[in-house]
PDB file of C-alpha atoms in Angstrom:
ATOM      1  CA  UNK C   1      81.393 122.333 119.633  1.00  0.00           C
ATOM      2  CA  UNK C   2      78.892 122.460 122.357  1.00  0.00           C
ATOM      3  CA  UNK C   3      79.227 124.873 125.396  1.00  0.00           C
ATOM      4  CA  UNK C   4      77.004 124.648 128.761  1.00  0.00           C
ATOM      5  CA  UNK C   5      73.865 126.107 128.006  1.00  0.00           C
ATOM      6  CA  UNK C   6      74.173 125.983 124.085  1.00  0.00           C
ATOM      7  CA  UNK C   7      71.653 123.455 122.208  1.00  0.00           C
ATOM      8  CA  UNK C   8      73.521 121.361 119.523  1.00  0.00           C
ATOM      9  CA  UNK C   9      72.515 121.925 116.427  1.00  0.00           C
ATOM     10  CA  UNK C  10      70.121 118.664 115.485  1.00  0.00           C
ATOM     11  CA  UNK C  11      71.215 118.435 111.887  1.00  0.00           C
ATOM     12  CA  UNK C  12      74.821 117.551 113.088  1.00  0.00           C
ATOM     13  CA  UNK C  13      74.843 113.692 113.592  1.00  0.00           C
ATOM     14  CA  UNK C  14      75.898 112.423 117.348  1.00  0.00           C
ATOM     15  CA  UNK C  15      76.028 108.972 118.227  1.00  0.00           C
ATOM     16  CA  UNK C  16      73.600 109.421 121.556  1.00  0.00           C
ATOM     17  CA  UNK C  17      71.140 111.168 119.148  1.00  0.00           C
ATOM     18  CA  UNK C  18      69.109 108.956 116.306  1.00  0.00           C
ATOM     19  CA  UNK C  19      70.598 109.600 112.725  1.00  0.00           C
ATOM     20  CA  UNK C  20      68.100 112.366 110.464  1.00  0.00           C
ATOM     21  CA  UNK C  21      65.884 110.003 108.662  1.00  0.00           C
ATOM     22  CA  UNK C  22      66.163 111.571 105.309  1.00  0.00           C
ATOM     23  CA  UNK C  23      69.440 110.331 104.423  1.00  0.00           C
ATOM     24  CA  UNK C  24      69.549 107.136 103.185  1.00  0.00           C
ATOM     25  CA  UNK C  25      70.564 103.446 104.367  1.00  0.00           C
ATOM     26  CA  UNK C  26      73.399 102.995 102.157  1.00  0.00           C
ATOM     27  CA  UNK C  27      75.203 106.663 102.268  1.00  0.00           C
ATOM     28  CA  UNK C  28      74.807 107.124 106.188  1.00  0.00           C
ATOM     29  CA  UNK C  29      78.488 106.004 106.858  1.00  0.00           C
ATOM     30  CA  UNK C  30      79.526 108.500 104.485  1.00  0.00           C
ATOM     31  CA  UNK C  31      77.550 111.105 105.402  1.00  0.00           C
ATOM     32  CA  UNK C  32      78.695 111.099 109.176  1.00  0.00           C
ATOM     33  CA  UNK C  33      82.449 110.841 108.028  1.00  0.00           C
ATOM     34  CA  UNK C  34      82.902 113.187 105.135  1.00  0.00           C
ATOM     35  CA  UNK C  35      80.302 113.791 102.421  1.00  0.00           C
ATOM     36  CA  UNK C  36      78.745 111.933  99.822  1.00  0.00           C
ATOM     37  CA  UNK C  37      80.042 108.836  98.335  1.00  0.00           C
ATOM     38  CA  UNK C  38      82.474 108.105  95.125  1.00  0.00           C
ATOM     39  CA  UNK C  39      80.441 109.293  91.912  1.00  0.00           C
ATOM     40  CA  UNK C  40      80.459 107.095  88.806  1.00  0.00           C
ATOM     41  CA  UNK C  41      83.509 108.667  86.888  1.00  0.00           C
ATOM     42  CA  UNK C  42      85.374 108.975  90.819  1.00  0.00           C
ATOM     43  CA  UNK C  43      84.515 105.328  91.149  1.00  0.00           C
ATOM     44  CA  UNK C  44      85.939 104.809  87.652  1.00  0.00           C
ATOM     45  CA  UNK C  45      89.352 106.709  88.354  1.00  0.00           C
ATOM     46  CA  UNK C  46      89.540 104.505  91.887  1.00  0.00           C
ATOM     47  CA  UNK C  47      89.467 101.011  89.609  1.00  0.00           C
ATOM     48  CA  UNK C  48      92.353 102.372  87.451  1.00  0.00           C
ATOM     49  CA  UNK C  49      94.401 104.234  90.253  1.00  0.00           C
ATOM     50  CA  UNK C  50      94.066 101.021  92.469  1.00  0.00           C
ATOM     51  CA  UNK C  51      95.384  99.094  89.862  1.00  0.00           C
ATOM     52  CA  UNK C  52      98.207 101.143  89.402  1.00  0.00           C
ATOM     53  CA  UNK C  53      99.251 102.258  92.504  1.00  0.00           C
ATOM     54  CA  UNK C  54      98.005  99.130  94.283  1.00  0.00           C
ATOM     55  CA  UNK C  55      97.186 100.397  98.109  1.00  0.00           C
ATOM     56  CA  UNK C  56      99.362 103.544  98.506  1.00  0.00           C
ATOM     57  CA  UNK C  57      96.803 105.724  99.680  1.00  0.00           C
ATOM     58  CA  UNK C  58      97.653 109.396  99.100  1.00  0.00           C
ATOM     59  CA  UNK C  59      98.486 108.742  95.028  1.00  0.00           C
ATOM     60  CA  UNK C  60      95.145 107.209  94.883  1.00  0.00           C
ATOM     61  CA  UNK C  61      93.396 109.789  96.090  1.00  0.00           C
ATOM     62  CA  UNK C  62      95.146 112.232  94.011  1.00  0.00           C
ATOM     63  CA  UNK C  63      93.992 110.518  91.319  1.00  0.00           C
ATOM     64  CA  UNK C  64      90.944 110.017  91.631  1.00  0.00           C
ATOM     65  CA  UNK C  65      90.471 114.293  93.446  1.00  0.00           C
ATOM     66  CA  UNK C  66      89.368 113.549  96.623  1.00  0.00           C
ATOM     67  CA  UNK C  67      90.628 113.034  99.949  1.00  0.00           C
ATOM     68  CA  UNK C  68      92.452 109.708 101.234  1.00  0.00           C
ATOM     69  CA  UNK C  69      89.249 109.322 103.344  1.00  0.00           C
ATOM     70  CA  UNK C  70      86.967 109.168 100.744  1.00  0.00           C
ATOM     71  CA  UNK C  71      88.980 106.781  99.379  1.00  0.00           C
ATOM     72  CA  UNK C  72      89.237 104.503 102.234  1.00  0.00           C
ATOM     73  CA  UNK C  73      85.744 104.384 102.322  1.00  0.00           C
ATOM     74  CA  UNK C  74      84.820 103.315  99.361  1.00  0.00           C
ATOM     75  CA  UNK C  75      87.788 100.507  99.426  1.00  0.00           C
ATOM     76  CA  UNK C  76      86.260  99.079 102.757  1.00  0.00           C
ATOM     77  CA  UNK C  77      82.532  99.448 102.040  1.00  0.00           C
ATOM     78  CA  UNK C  78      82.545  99.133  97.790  1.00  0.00           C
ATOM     79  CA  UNK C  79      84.767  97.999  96.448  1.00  0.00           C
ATOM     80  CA  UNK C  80      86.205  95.381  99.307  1.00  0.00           C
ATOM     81  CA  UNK C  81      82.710  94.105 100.308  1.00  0.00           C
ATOM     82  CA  UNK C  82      80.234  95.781  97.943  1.00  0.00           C
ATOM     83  CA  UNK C  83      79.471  96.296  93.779  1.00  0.00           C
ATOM     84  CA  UNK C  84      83.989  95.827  93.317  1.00  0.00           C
ATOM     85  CA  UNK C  85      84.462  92.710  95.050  1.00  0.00           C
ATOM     86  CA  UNK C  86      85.026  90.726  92.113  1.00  0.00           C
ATOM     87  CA  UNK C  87      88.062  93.454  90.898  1.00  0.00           C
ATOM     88  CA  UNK C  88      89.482  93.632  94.537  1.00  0.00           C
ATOM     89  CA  UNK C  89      89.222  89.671  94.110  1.00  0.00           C
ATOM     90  CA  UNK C  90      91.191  89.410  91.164  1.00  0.00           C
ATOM     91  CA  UNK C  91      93.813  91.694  92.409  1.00  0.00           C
ATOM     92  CA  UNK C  92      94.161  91.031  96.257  1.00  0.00           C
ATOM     93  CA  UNK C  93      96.584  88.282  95.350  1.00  0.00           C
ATOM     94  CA  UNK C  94      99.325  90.790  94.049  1.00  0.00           C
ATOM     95  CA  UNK C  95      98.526  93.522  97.023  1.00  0.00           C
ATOM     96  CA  UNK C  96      98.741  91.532 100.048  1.00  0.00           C
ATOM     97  CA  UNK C  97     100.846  88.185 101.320  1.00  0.00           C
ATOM     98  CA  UNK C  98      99.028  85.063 101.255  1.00  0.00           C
ATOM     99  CA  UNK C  99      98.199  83.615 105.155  1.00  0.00           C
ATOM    100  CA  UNK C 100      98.026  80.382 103.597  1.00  0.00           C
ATOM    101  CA  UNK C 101     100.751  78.050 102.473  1.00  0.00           C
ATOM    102  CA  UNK C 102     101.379  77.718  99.124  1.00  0.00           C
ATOM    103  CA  UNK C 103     102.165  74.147  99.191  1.00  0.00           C
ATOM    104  CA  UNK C 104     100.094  73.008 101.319  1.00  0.00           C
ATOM    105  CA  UNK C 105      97.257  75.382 101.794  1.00  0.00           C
ATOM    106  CA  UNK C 106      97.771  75.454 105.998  1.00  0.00           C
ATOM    107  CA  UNK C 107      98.009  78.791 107.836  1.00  0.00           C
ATOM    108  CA  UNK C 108     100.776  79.136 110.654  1.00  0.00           C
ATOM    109  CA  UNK C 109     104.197  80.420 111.118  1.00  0.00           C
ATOM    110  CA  UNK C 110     104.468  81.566 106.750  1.00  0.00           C
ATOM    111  CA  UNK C 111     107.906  82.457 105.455  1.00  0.00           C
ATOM    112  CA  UNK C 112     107.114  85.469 103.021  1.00  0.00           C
ATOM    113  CA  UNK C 113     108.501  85.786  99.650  1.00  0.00           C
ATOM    114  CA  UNK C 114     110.106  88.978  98.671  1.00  0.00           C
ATOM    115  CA  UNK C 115     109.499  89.027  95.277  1.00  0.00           C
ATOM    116  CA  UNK C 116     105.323  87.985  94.960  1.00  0.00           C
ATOM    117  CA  UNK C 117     102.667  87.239  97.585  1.00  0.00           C
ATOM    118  CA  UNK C 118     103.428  83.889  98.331  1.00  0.00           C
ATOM    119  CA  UNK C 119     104.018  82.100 101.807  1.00  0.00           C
ATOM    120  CA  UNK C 120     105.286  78.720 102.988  1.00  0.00           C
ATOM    121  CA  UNK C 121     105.745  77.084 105.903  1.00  0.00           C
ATOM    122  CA  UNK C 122     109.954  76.090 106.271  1.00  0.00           C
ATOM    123  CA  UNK C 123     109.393  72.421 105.950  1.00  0.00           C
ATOM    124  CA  UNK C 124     107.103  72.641 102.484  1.00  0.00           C
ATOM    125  CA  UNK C 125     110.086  74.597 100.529  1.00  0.00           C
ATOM    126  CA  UNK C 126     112.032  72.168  98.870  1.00  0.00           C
ATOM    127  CA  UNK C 127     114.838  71.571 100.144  1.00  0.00           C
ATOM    128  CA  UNK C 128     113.159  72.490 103.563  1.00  0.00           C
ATOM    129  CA  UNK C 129     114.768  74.919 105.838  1.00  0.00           C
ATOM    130  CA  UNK C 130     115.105  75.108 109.292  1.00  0.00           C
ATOM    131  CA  UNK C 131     115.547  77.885 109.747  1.00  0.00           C
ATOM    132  CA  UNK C 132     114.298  81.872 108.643  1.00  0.00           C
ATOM    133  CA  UNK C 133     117.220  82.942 106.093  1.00  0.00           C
ATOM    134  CA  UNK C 134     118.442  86.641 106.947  1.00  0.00           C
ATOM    135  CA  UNK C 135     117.917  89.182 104.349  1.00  0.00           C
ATOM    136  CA  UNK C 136     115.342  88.661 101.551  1.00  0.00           C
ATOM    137  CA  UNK C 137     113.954  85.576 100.475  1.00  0.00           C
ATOM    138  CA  UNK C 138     113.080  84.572  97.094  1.00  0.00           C
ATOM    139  CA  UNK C 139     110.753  81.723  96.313  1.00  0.00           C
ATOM    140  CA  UNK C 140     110.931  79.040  93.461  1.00  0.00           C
ATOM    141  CA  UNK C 141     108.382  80.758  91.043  1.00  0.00           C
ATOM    142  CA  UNK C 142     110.434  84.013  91.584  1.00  0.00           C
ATOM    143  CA  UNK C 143     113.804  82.958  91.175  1.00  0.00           C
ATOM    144  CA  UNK C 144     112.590  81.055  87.893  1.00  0.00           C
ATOM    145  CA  UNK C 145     111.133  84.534  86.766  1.00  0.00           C
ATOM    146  CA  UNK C 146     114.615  86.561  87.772  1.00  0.00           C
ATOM    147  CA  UNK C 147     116.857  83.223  85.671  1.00  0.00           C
ATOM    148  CA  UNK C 148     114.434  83.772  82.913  1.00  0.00           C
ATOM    149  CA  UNK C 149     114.874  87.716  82.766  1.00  0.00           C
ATOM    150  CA  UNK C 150     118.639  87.608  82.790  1.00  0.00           C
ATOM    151  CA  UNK C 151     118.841  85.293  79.688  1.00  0.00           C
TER     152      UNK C 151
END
């Protein structure tokens, strides 16, 4: 905190006052938010606690010892964009809905399935609807996969 009179301390980081040059390029966000980032074996317990818990936030971070923040970090600045975009790749299909029909590969107004991450616009499901159905909605791959697990 800084009272009249006082003179901030120059070590502490402010955006009208230029970063300290010793820190470098690629850890600056870090250091301004909350320490250092993910080591080697935290950046190894992220991958498998990602995996498992997909993106619920506080179990990952348990996991892996650190704080959610930490974590977020390193999903939005590794492992999203950086050094683990070819793992988030490979699972982004299972953790978020697609905004792209499945049918037809067209964004727009999507009908979500409950069961996977696939969308579809009402007139590519066959037979098309006209409507939004109320409750949950199961498409074709997924009601194949619930007839299959009940033989």
């Amino acid at each position: 905190r800084h009272f009249h009179g006082e003179t901030p301390d120059p070590a502490v980081p402010f955006p009208n006052r230029p970063e300290p040059a010793d820190i470098p390029a690629c850890t600056k966000p870090h250091a301004l938010i909350e320490g250092k980032p993910l080591s080697p074996n935290e950046k190894a317990k992220f991958d498998e606690a990602i995996h498992e818990h997909r993106k619920q936030w506080p179990k990952i971070a348990r996991d892996v010892g650190t704080s959610l923040n930490r974590c977020l970090i390193h999903y939005y600045s590794s492992y999203k964009a950086g050094e683990g975009r070819g793992n988030y790749l490979k699972h982004k299909k299972r953790w978020e809905q697609s905004d792209e029909c499945e049918v037809c590969n067209d964004g727009g107004d999507l009908l979500c399935c409950d069961g996977c991450a696939n969308a579809y616009h009402l007139e590519c499901i066959e037979p098309p609807l006209k409507e939004i159905p109320v409750g949950q909605w199961f498409c074709v791959e997924c009601q194949k996969k619930e007839k299959k697990s009940l033989k």
